[in-house]
């Protein structure tokens, strides 16, 4: 085939190239991208040499060749714009109910993407008694492989005020372990989660029945905060505050608050026993994709306590020396779930989760 014939065929294939190009660009980039590409191609016209080889004189480029391309351009523009003009109205033109429905779907997807959080409370040991202690190899390894908060402070003495602070943002005027269950009308993290459609559970090891209001060793109600909040009755506490499950469920909720019994939280037993309990129970939670936070309710000689976190999105091998408190733990959990921070948590630096 002569070179002129090949060039002629190239020119004749131009329209086919134009058609395929606009379809591809229009689909991938939208109507505006398709139109821009069509106009650019049409404005180039036919090369004069090729035009002559096909019997088109250069002076006719404003006639037959280019006009034919312009006509094709107009047809293709109309094809591109037709779906756009007949498409569903934008969100700005949708009814309020449609917009609320769409926002609800977005919020639901965002909730599904959040990693669940597990908070485990140990008892009555200061930071210096745990970090670097050979009797606590798991807790030290956990901190090394996650984020260790080296300046975490508990709020009060004894235990119960700290559990209230961690879950409500205040000690609520409680100054002892003798405050009665169901005596606080304050909003709390469990109520917040329910109102915003996040699931939660409290797992209390050795608790004799759901939401037990009295202690029965080795279960201590003062280490189990849900029974103290009035707004969790008559339904939430009895159904969501349960004995530690064996075996673990296949899935865990948005927040799980775990209270080991009086031996396994190291209140009554050796550090090594509590560390072994954590080594047995924490890895399955991590394997389920949870962010696990381990901390202590209070220190023995002071309120400088161990706190470490590990899981999706948590820094690996990170040490944070900034000042944090139990209110920071609550603030970090509330921020993770997009909740308003309660009381003192609103003024605390959130732990990063």
mmCIF file of C-alpha atoms in Angstrom:
data_model
loop_
_atom_site.group_PDB
_atom_site.id
_atom_site.type_symbol
_atom_site.label_atom_id
_atom_site.label_comp_id
_atom_site.label_asym_id
_atom_site.label_seq_id
_atom_site.Cartn_x
_atom_site.Cartn_y
_atom_site.Cartn_z
ATOM 1 C CA UNK A 1 0.000 0.000 0.000
ATOM 2 C CA UNK A 2 1.330 3.451 -0.925
ATOM 3 C CA UNK A 3 2.174 5.860 1.893
ATOM 4 C CA UNK A 4 -0.550 8.217 0.658
ATOM 5 C CA UNK A 5 -3.122 5.419 0.905
ATOM 6 C CA UNK A 6 -2.063 4.654 4.440
ATOM 7 C CA UNK A 7 -2.323 8.315 5.382
ATOM 8 C CA UNK A 8 -5.740 8.476 3.781
ATOM 9 C CA UNK A 9 -6.934 5.522 5.832
ATOM 10 C CA UNK A 10 -5.502 7.206 8.927
ATOM 11 C CA UNK A 11 -7.556 10.296 8.209
ATOM 12 C CA UNK A 12 -10.700 8.258 7.678
ATOM 13 C CA UNK A 13 -10.131 6.463 10.957
ATOM 14 C CA UNK A 14 -10.047 9.831 12.727
ATOM 15 C CA UNK A 15 -13.780 9.868 13.295
ATOM 16 C CA UNK A 16 -13.685 6.395 14.837
ATOM 17 C CA UNK A 17 -10.837 7.462 17.116
ATOM 18 C CA UNK A 18 -12.833 10.536 18.093
ATOM 19 C CA UNK A 19 -15.866 8.435 18.948
ATOM 20 C CA UNK A 20 -13.955 5.908 21.031
ATOM 21 C CA UNK A 21 -12.016 8.625 22.797
ATOM 22 C CA UNK A 22 -15.037 10.636 23.823
ATOM 23 C CA UNK A 23 -16.834 7.574 25.123
ATOM 24 C CA UNK A 24 -13.829 6.563 27.229
ATOM 25 C CA UNK A 25 -13.111 10.044 28.529
ATOM 26 C CA UNK A 26 -16.774 10.791 29.122
ATOM 27 C CA UNK A 27 -17.252 7.632 31.148
ATOM 28 C CA UNK A 28 -14.097 7.981 33.212
ATOM 29 C CA UNK A 29 -13.921 11.716 33.622
ATOM 30 C CA UNK A 30 -17.535 12.778 33.333
ATOM 31 C CA UNK A 31 -19.325 15.017 30.814
ATOM 32 C CA UNK A 32 -17.018 17.996 31.223
ATOM 33 C CA UNK A 33 -13.901 15.939 30.513
ATOM 34 C CA UNK A 34 -15.523 14.335 27.462
ATOM 35 C CA UNK A 35 -16.575 17.674 25.989
ATOM 36 C CA UNK A 36 -13.133 19.200 26.487
ATOM 37 C CA UNK A 37 -11.494 16.278 24.717
ATOM 38 C CA UNK A 38 -13.948 16.430 21.798
ATOM 39 C CA UNK A 39 -13.363 20.136 21.266
ATOM 40 C CA UNK A 40 -9.602 19.697 21.423
ATOM 41 C CA UNK A 41 -9.638 16.926 18.827
ATOM 42 C CA UNK A 42 -12.035 18.746 16.501
ATOM 43 C CA UNK A 43 -10.043 21.964 16.613
ATOM 44 C CA UNK A 44 -6.974 20.202 15.212
ATOM 45 C CA UNK A 45 -8.642 19.609 11.827
ATOM 46 C CA UNK A 46 -7.081 17.313 9.186
ATOM 47 C CA UNK A 47 -3.480 17.554 8.241
ATOM 48 C CA UNK A 48 -3.171 19.251 4.829
ATOM 49 C CA UNK A 49 -0.951 16.575 3.340
ATOM 50 C CA UNK A 50 -3.288 13.814 4.424
ATOM 51 C CA UNK A 51 -6.246 15.818 3.159
ATOM 52 C CA UNK A 52 -4.714 16.129 -0.287
ATOM 53 C CA UNK A 53 -3.929 12.414 -0.374
ATOM 54 C CA UNK A 54 -7.616 11.752 0.234
ATOM 55 C CA UNK A 55 -8.802 14.271 -2.301
ATOM 56 C CA UNK A 56 -9.340 17.118 0.138
ATOM 57 C CA UNK A 57 -7.641 20.406 -0.617
ATOM 58 C CA UNK A 58 -6.161 22.348 2.284
ATOM 59 C CA UNK A 59 -8.513 25.241 1.599
ATOM 60 C CA UNK A 60 -11.428 22.832 2.112
ATOM 61 C CA UNK A 61 -10.372 22.100 5.687
ATOM 62 C CA UNK A 62 -12.845 24.709 6.867
ATOM 63 C CA UNK A 63 -15.403 22.894 4.774
ATOM 64 C CA UNK A 64 -15.804 19.157 4.351
ATOM 65 C CA UNK A 65 -13.232 17.673 6.776
ATOM 66 C CA UNK A 66 -13.454 20.110 9.659
ATOM 67 C CA UNK A 67 -17.159 20.749 9.305
ATOM 68 C CA UNK A 68 -17.778 17.030 9.368
ATOM 69 C CA UNK A 69 -15.747 16.843 12.578
ATOM 70 C CA UNK A 70 -17.618 19.773 14.090
ATOM 71 C CA UNK A 71 -20.908 18.085 13.247
ATOM 72 C CA UNK A 72 -19.715 14.907 14.894
ATOM 73 C CA UNK A 73 -18.569 16.962 17.865
ATOM 74 C CA UNK A 74 -22.043 18.441 18.317
ATOM 75 C CA UNK A 75 -23.641 15.015 18.171
ATOM 76 C CA UNK A 76 -21.236 13.615 20.729
ATOM 77 C CA UNK A 77 -21.674 16.608 23.029
ATOM 78 C CA UNK A 78 -25.415 16.010 22.982
ATOM 79 C CA UNK A 79 -24.832 12.337 23.818
ATOM 80 C CA UNK A 80 -22.606 13.270 26.754
ATOM 81 C CA UNK A 81 -24.946 15.898 28.106
ATOM 82 C CA UNK A 82 -28.116 13.837 27.789
ATOM 83 C CA UNK A 83 -27.416 11.553 30.779
ATOM 84 C CA UNK A 84 -26.104 14.470 32.801
ATOM 85 C CA UNK A 85 -29.239 16.517 32.144
ATOM 86 C CA UNK A 86 -31.543 13.634 32.964
ATOM 87 C CA UNK A 87 -29.578 12.550 36.031
ATOM 88 C CA UNK A 88 -30.922 12.653 39.563
ATOM 89 C CA UNK A 89 -30.910 16.123 41.149
ATOM 90 C CA UNK A 90 -27.879 17.013 43.253
ATOM 91 C CA UNK A 91 -27.943 16.671 47.024
ATOM 92 C CA UNK A 92 -28.698 20.381 47.265
ATOM 93 C CA UNK A 93 -32.000 19.753 45.439
ATOM 94 C CA UNK A 94 -32.943 16.664 47.421
ATOM 95 C CA UNK A 95 -35.656 16.722 50.002
ATOM 96 C CA UNK A 96 -34.634 17.031 53.670
ATOM 97 C CA UNK A 97 -35.664 13.412 54.303
ATOM 98 C CA UNK A 98 -33.448 12.191 51.433
ATOM 99 C CA UNK A 99 -30.517 14.213 52.734
ATOM 100 C CA UNK A 100 -31.008 12.830 56.259
ATOM 101 C CA UNK A 101 -31.165 9.302 54.872
ATOM 102 C CA UNK A 102 -27.930 9.816 52.930
ATOM 103 C CA UNK A 103 -26.232 11.314 55.988
ATOM 104 C CA UNK A 104 -27.382 8.345 58.038
ATOM 105 C CA UNK A 105 -25.840 5.913 55.568
ATOM 106 C CA UNK A 106 -22.543 7.807 55.653
ATOM 107 C CA UNK A 107 -22.559 7.770 59.463
ATOM 108 C CA UNK A 108 -23.309 4.045 59.485
ATOM 109 C CA UNK A 109 -20.382 3.320 57.159
ATOM 110 C CA UNK A 110 -18.107 5.471 59.324
ATOM 111 C CA UNK A 111 -19.138 3.489 62.407
ATOM 112 C CA UNK A 112 -18.387 0.230 60.625
ATOM 113 C CA UNK A 113 -14.889 1.402 59.768
ATOM 114 C CA UNK A 114 -13.968 2.299 63.382
ATOM 115 C CA UNK A 115 -11.918 -0.264 65.233
ATOM 116 C CA UNK A 116 -13.574 -1.491 68.436
ATOM 117 C CA UNK A 117 -11.971 -0.365 71.693
ATOM 118 C CA UNK A 118 -11.304 -2.584 74.704
ATOM 119 C CA UNK A 119 -10.441 -0.931 78.043
ATOM 120 C CA UNK A 120 -8.954 -3.200 80.724
ATOM 121 C CA UNK A 121 -8.574 -1.914 84.294
ATOM 122 C CA UNK A 122 -5.955 -3.390 86.587
ATOM 123 C CA UNK A 123 -5.582 -2.506 90.260
ATOM 124 C CA UNK A 124 -3.462 -0.662 92.783
ATOM 125 C CA UNK A 125 0.039 -0.597 91.305
ATOM 126 C CA UNK A 126 2.182 2.375 90.370
ATOM 127 C CA UNK A 127 4.005 2.890 87.087
ATOM 128 C CA UNK A 128 7.381 2.030 88.615
ATOM 129 C CA UNK A 129 6.058 -1.316 89.850
ATOM 130 C CA UNK A 130 5.147 -2.432 86.314
ATOM 131 C CA UNK A 131 7.472 -0.831 83.767
ATOM 132 C CA UNK A 132 10.758 -2.726 83.681
ATOM 133 C CA UNK A 133 9.533 -5.367 86.125
ATOM 134 C CA UNK A 134 10.525 -8.880 85.047
ATOM 135 C CA UNK A 135 7.357 -10.179 86.721
ATOM 136 C CA UNK A 136 5.321 -8.309 84.100
ATOM 137 C CA UNK A 137 6.821 -9.450 80.763
ATOM 138 C CA UNK A 138 3.541 -9.260 78.863
ATOM 139 C CA UNK A 139 2.671 -5.720 79.979
ATOM 140 C CA UNK A 140 6.166 -4.533 79.084
ATOM 141 C CA UNK A 141 6.075 -6.278 75.704
ATOM 142 C CA UNK A 142 2.585 -4.893 75.066
ATOM 143 C CA UNK A 143 3.846 -1.350 75.734
ATOM 144 C CA UNK A 144 6.957 -1.875 73.592
ATOM 145 C CA UNK A 145 4.868 -3.054 70.634
ATOM 146 C CA UNK A 146 2.283 -0.289 71.019
ATOM 147 C CA UNK A 147 2.191 3.159 72.658
ATOM 148 C CA UNK A 148 3.289 3.685 76.263
ATOM 149 C CA UNK A 149 2.033 6.758 78.126
ATOM 150 C CA UNK A 150 4.822 7.451 80.587
ATOM 151 C CA UNK A 151 3.079 10.258 82.476
ATOM 152 C CA UNK A 152 -0.416 8.895 83.096
ATOM 153 C CA UNK A 153 -2.040 10.017 86.340
ATOM 154 C CA UNK A 154 -5.021 8.490 88.095
ATOM 155 C CA UNK A 155 -7.545 10.896 89.586
ATOM 156 C CA UNK A 156 -8.173 9.871 93.162
ATOM 157 C CA UNK A 157 -8.011 7.276 95.919
ATOM 158 C CA UNK A 158 -9.541 4.751 96.475
ATOM 159 C CA UNK A 159 -10.806 2.716 93.494
ATOM 160 C CA UNK A 160 -14.425 3.657 92.805
ATOM 161 C CA UNK A 161 -13.918 7.405 92.167
ATOM 162 C CA UNK A 162 -11.409 6.501 89.445
ATOM 163 C CA UNK A 163 -13.834 4.120 87.727
ATOM 164 C CA UNK A 164 -16.446 6.876 87.744
ATOM 165 C CA UNK A 165 -13.928 9.397 86.382
ATOM 166 C CA UNK A 166 -12.956 7.031 83.564
ATOM 167 C CA UNK A 167 -16.561 6.584 82.480
ATOM 168 C CA UNK A 168 -18.287 9.903 83.289
ATOM 169 C CA UNK A 169 -15.560 12.551 83.310
ATOM 170 C CA UNK A 170 -15.972 13.209 87.038
ATOM 171 C CA UNK A 171 -15.738 11.473 90.398
ATOM 172 C CA UNK A 172 -19.328 12.724 90.869
ATOM 173 C CA UNK A 173 -18.627 13.632 94.477
ATOM 174 C CA UNK A 174 -17.811 10.049 95.408
ATOM 175 C CA UNK A 175 -14.809 9.904 97.755
ATOM 176 C CA UNK A 176 -14.875 6.272 98.890
ATOM 177 C CA UNK A 177 -15.676 2.751 97.758
ATOM 178 C CA UNK A 178 -18.933 2.868 99.711
ATOM 179 C CA UNK A 179 -21.024 4.905 97.250
ATOM 180 C CA UNK A 180 -24.186 2.993 96.394
ATOM 181 C CA UNK A 181 -24.995 1.478 92.987
ATOM 182 C CA UNK A 182 -27.748 3.222 91.020
ATOM 183 C CA UNK A 183 -27.035 6.469 92.872
ATOM 184 C CA UNK A 184 -25.683 8.655 90.036
ATOM 185 C CA UNK A 185 -27.894 10.351 87.478
ATOM 186 C CA UNK A 186 -24.909 11.599 85.496
ATOM 187 C CA UNK A 187 -24.450 10.938 81.792
ATOM 188 C CA UNK A 188 -21.682 8.462 81.062
ATOM 189 C CA UNK A 189 -19.819 6.827 78.183
ATOM 190 C CA UNK A 190 -22.193 3.838 78.126
ATOM 191 C CA UNK A 191 -25.242 6.082 77.768
ATOM 192 C CA UNK A 192 -23.468 8.138 75.103
ATOM 193 C CA UNK A 193 -22.679 5.064 73.048
ATOM 194 C CA UNK A 194 -26.257 3.791 73.182
ATOM 195 C CA UNK A 195 -27.734 7.160 72.192
ATOM 196 C CA UNK A 196 -25.380 7.348 69.211
ATOM 197 C CA UNK A 197 -26.055 3.755 68.165
ATOM 198 C CA UNK A 198 -22.715 2.248 69.154
ATOM 199 C CA UNK A 199 -22.775 -1.130 70.861
ATOM 200 C CA UNK A 200 -21.041 -1.636 74.201
ATOM 201 C CA UNK A 201 -20.490 -4.332 76.798
ATOM 202 C CA UNK A 202 -18.940 -4.541 80.245
ATOM 203 C CA UNK A 203 -17.334 -7.884 81.032
ATOM 204 C CA UNK A 204 -16.815 -8.440 84.758
ATOM 205 C CA UNK A 205 -14.910 -11.594 85.595
ATOM 206 C CA UNK A 206 -16.457 -13.788 88.329
ATOM 207 C CA UNK A 207 -19.614 -11.642 88.528
ATOM 208 C CA UNK A 208 -22.353 -14.024 89.745
ATOM 209 C CA UNK A 209 -25.090 -12.608 87.492
ATOM 210 C CA UNK A 210 -25.694 -9.816 85.014
ATOM 211 C CA UNK A 211 -25.266 -6.341 86.502
ATOM 212 C CA UNK A 212 -24.741 -7.639 90.037
ATOM 213 C CA UNK A 213 -25.203 -4.771 92.504
ATOM 214 C CA UNK A 214 -23.371 -6.356 95.427
ATOM 215 C CA UNK A 215 -19.875 -7.737 95.628
ATOM 216 C CA UNK A 216 -19.187 -11.441 96.045
ATOM 217 C CA UNK A 217 -15.447 -12.126 96.142
ATOM 218 C CA UNK A 218 -13.591 -12.396 93.842
ATOM 219 C CA UNK A 219 -16.097 -10.036 92.144
ATOM 220 C CA UNK A 220 -16.034 -6.411 93.355
ATOM 221 C CA UNK A 221 -18.919 -4.199 92.294
ATOM 222 C CA UNK A 222 -16.774 -1.106 92.996
ATOM 223 C CA UNK A 223 -14.620 -2.132 90.009
ATOM 224 C CA UNK A 224 -17.630 -2.418 87.706
ATOM 225 C CA UNK A 225 -18.992 1.057 86.843
ATOM 226 C CA UNK A 226 -22.268 0.402 84.916
ATOM 227 C CA UNK A 227 -24.313 -0.539 88.033
ATOM 228 C CA UNK A 228 -23.699 2.951 89.431
ATOM 229 C CA UNK A 229 -25.500 4.864 86.655
ATOM 230 C CA UNK A 230 -29.254 5.340 86.896
ATOM 231 C CA UNK A 231 -29.742 5.874 83.172
ATOM 232 C CA UNK A 232 -28.546 2.309 82.491
ATOM 233 C CA UNK A 233 -31.632 0.906 84.222
ATOM 234 C CA UNK A 234 -33.951 -0.905 83.789
ATOM 235 C CA UNK A 235 -32.576 -2.241 80.491
ATOM 236 C CA UNK A 236 -28.967 -1.476 79.587
ATOM 237 C CA UNK A 237 -27.078 -2.637 82.656
ATOM 238 C CA UNK A 238 -28.939 -5.967 83.025
ATOM 239 C CA UNK A 239 -28.425 -6.781 79.336
ATOM 240 C CA UNK A 240 -24.986 -5.262 78.636
ATOM 241 C CA UNK A 241 -23.067 -5.697 81.918
ATOM 242 C CA UNK A 242 -22.306 -9.410 81.912
ATOM 243 C CA UNK A 243 -19.892 -11.974 83.367
ATOM 244 C CA UNK A 244 -16.688 -12.396 81.386
ATOM 245 C CA UNK A 245 -17.681 -14.589 78.418
ATOM 246 C CA UNK A 246 -16.121 -17.987 77.864
ATOM 247 C CA UNK A 247 -15.508 -18.585 75.039
ATOM 248 C CA UNK A 248 -15.214 -15.114 73.570
ATOM 249 C CA UNK A 249 -17.886 -14.089 71.057
ATOM 250 C CA UNK A 250 -16.991 -14.071 67.371
ATOM 251 C CA UNK A 251 -17.320 -10.274 67.274
ATOM 252 C CA UNK A 252 -16.860 -7.597 69.898
ATOM 253 C CA UNK A 253 -18.867 -4.364 70.216
ATOM 254 C CA UNK A 254 -17.693 -0.790 69.797
ATOM 255 C CA UNK A 255 -16.522 -0.506 73.414
ATOM 256 C CA UNK A 256 -15.805 -3.317 75.838
ATOM 257 C CA UNK A 257 -14.970 -2.431 79.455
ATOM 258 C CA UNK A 258 -13.174 -5.375 81.080
ATOM 259 C CA UNK A 259 -12.849 -5.891 84.818
ATOM 260 C CA UNK A 260 -10.723 -8.892 85.828
ATOM 261 C CA UNK A 261 -11.552 -10.391 89.211
ATOM 262 C CA UNK A 262 -9.773 -9.396 92.429
ATOM 263 C CA UNK A 263 -6.947 -11.840 91.838
ATOM 264 C CA UNK A 264 -6.384 -11.337 88.126
ATOM 265 C CA UNK A 265 -6.442 -7.518 88.377
ATOM 266 C CA UNK A 266 -3.520 -7.844 90.880
ATOM 267 C CA UNK A 267 -5.568 -6.370 93.719
ATOM 268 C CA UNK A 268 -5.096 -9.483 95.849
ATOM 269 C CA UNK A 269 -2.547 -11.534 93.892
ATOM 270 C CA UNK A 270 0.976 -11.198 92.552
ATOM 271 C CA UNK A 271 1.865 -9.091 89.528
ATOM 272 C CA UNK A 272 2.920 -12.209 87.638
ATOM 273 C CA UNK A 273 -0.580 -13.706 87.980
ATOM 274 C CA UNK A 274 -2.244 -10.640 86.501
ATOM 275 C CA UNK A 275 0.361 -10.455 83.752
ATOM 276 C CA UNK A 276 -0.269 -14.090 82.855
ATOM 277 C CA UNK A 277 -4.021 -13.421 82.736
ATOM 278 C CA UNK A 278 -3.443 -10.544 80.309
ATOM 279 C CA UNK A 279 -1.124 -12.668 78.172
ATOM 280 C CA UNK A 280 -3.890 -15.236 77.848
ATOM 281 C CA UNK A 281 -6.805 -12.858 77.184
ATOM 282 C CA UNK A 282 -5.439 -9.852 75.261
ATOM 283 C CA UNK A 283 -4.057 -11.484 72.064
ATOM 284 C CA UNK A 284 -7.482 -12.842 70.957
ATOM 285 C CA UNK A 285 -8.898 -9.311 71.285
ATOM 286 C CA UNK A 286 -6.095 -7.910 69.139
ATOM 287 C CA UNK A 287 -6.711 -10.633 66.570
ATOM 288 C CA UNK A 288 -10.322 -9.452 66.353
ATOM 289 C CA UNK A 289 -9.062 -6.028 65.261
ATOM 290 C CA UNK A 290 -9.575 -4.205 68.563
ATOM 291 C CA UNK A 291 -7.619 -1.316 70.005
ATOM 292 C CA UNK A 292 -6.739 -2.525 73.506
ATOM 293 C CA UNK A 293 -5.961 -0.045 76.304
ATOM 294 C CA UNK A 294 -4.557 -1.385 79.583
ATOM 295 C CA UNK A 295 -4.251 0.881 82.601
ATOM 296 C CA UNK A 296 -4.543 0.884 86.399
ATOM 297 C CA UNK A 297 -7.215 2.499 88.525
ATOM 298 C CA UNK A 298 -4.692 3.985 90.974
ATOM 299 C CA UNK A 299 -1.116 3.664 92.131
ATOM 300 C CA UNK A 300 0.008 2.158 95.382
ATOM 301 C CA UNK A 301 2.373 4.869 96.579
ATOM 302 C CA UNK A 302 1.295 7.584 94.133
ATOM 303 C CA UNK A 303 -1.123 7.993 91.249
ATOM 304 C CA UNK A 304 1.440 7.689 88.466
ATOM 305 C CA UNK A 305 0.123 4.573 86.704
ATOM 306 C CA UNK A 306 0.929 2.332 83.761
ATOM 307 C CA UNK A 307 -1.107 2.932 80.613
ATOM 308 C CA UNK A 308 -0.436 1.467 77.190
ATOM 309 C CA UNK A 309 -2.432 0.976 73.996
ATOM 310 C CA UNK A 310 -2.039 -1.285 71.016
ATOM 311 C CA UNK A 311 -4.103 -2.018 67.916
ATOM 312 C CA UNK A 312 -5.075 -0.638 64.496
ATOM 313 C CA UNK A 313 -3.832 2.916 64.019
ATOM 314 C CA UNK A 314 -1.963 3.018 67.345
ATOM 315 C CA UNK A 315 1.716 3.904 67.169
ATOM 316 C CA UNK A 316 4.171 0.994 67.294
ATOM 317 C CA UNK A 317 7.068 1.355 69.713
ATOM 318 C CA UNK A 318 5.980 4.884 70.655
ATOM 319 C CA UNK A 319 6.571 6.557 74.023
ATOM 320 C CA UNK A 320 4.482 9.590 74.925
ATOM 321 C CA UNK A 321 5.822 11.709 77.772
ATOM 322 C CA UNK A 322 3.064 14.350 77.769
ATOM 323 C CA UNK A 323 0.842 14.606 80.841
ATOM 324 C CA UNK A 324 -2.317 12.486 80.625
ATOM 325 C CA UNK A 325 -4.964 11.495 83.168
ATOM 326 C CA UNK A 326 -7.876 9.089 83.358
ATOM 327 C CA UNK A 327 -9.931 11.911 81.843
ATOM 328 C CA UNK A 328 -7.602 11.698 78.837
ATOM 329 C CA UNK A 329 -8.503 8.033 78.395
ATOM 330 C CA UNK A 330 -12.213 8.878 78.382
ATOM 331 C CA UNK A 331 -11.587 11.816 76.029
ATOM 332 C CA UNK A 332 -9.678 9.570 73.625
ATOM 333 C CA UNK A 333 -12.494 7.021 73.547
ATOM 334 C CA UNK A 334 -15.130 9.717 73.037
ATOM 335 C CA UNK A 335 -13.131 11.285 70.229
ATOM 336 C CA UNK A 336 -12.662 7.869 68.617
ATOM 337 C CA UNK A 337 -16.442 7.426 68.454
ATOM 338 C CA UNK A 338 -17.217 11.057 67.590
ATOM 339 C CA UNK A 339 -18.920 11.787 70.907
ATOM 340 C CA UNK A 340 -19.127 14.987 72.930
ATOM 341 C CA UNK A 341 -16.609 14.917 75.748
ATOM 342 C CA UNK A 342 -18.123 14.735 79.209
ATOM 343 C CA UNK A 343 -17.211 17.092 82.055
ATOM 344 C CA UNK A 344 -13.463 17.068 82.808
ATOM 345 C CA UNK A 345 -12.777 15.009 79.697
ATOM 346 C CA UNK A 346 -13.667 18.130 77.704
ATOM 347 C CA UNK A 347 -10.573 19.844 79.128
ATOM 348 C CA UNK A 348 -8.202 16.876 78.987
ATOM 349 C CA UNK A 349 -5.671 15.988 76.303
ATOM 350 C CA UNK A 350 -7.136 12.868 74.622
ATOM 351 C CA UNK A 351 -4.945 9.822 74.321
ATOM 352 C CA UNK A 352 -4.476 9.082 70.602
ATOM 353 C CA UNK A 353 -6.423 6.020 69.486
#
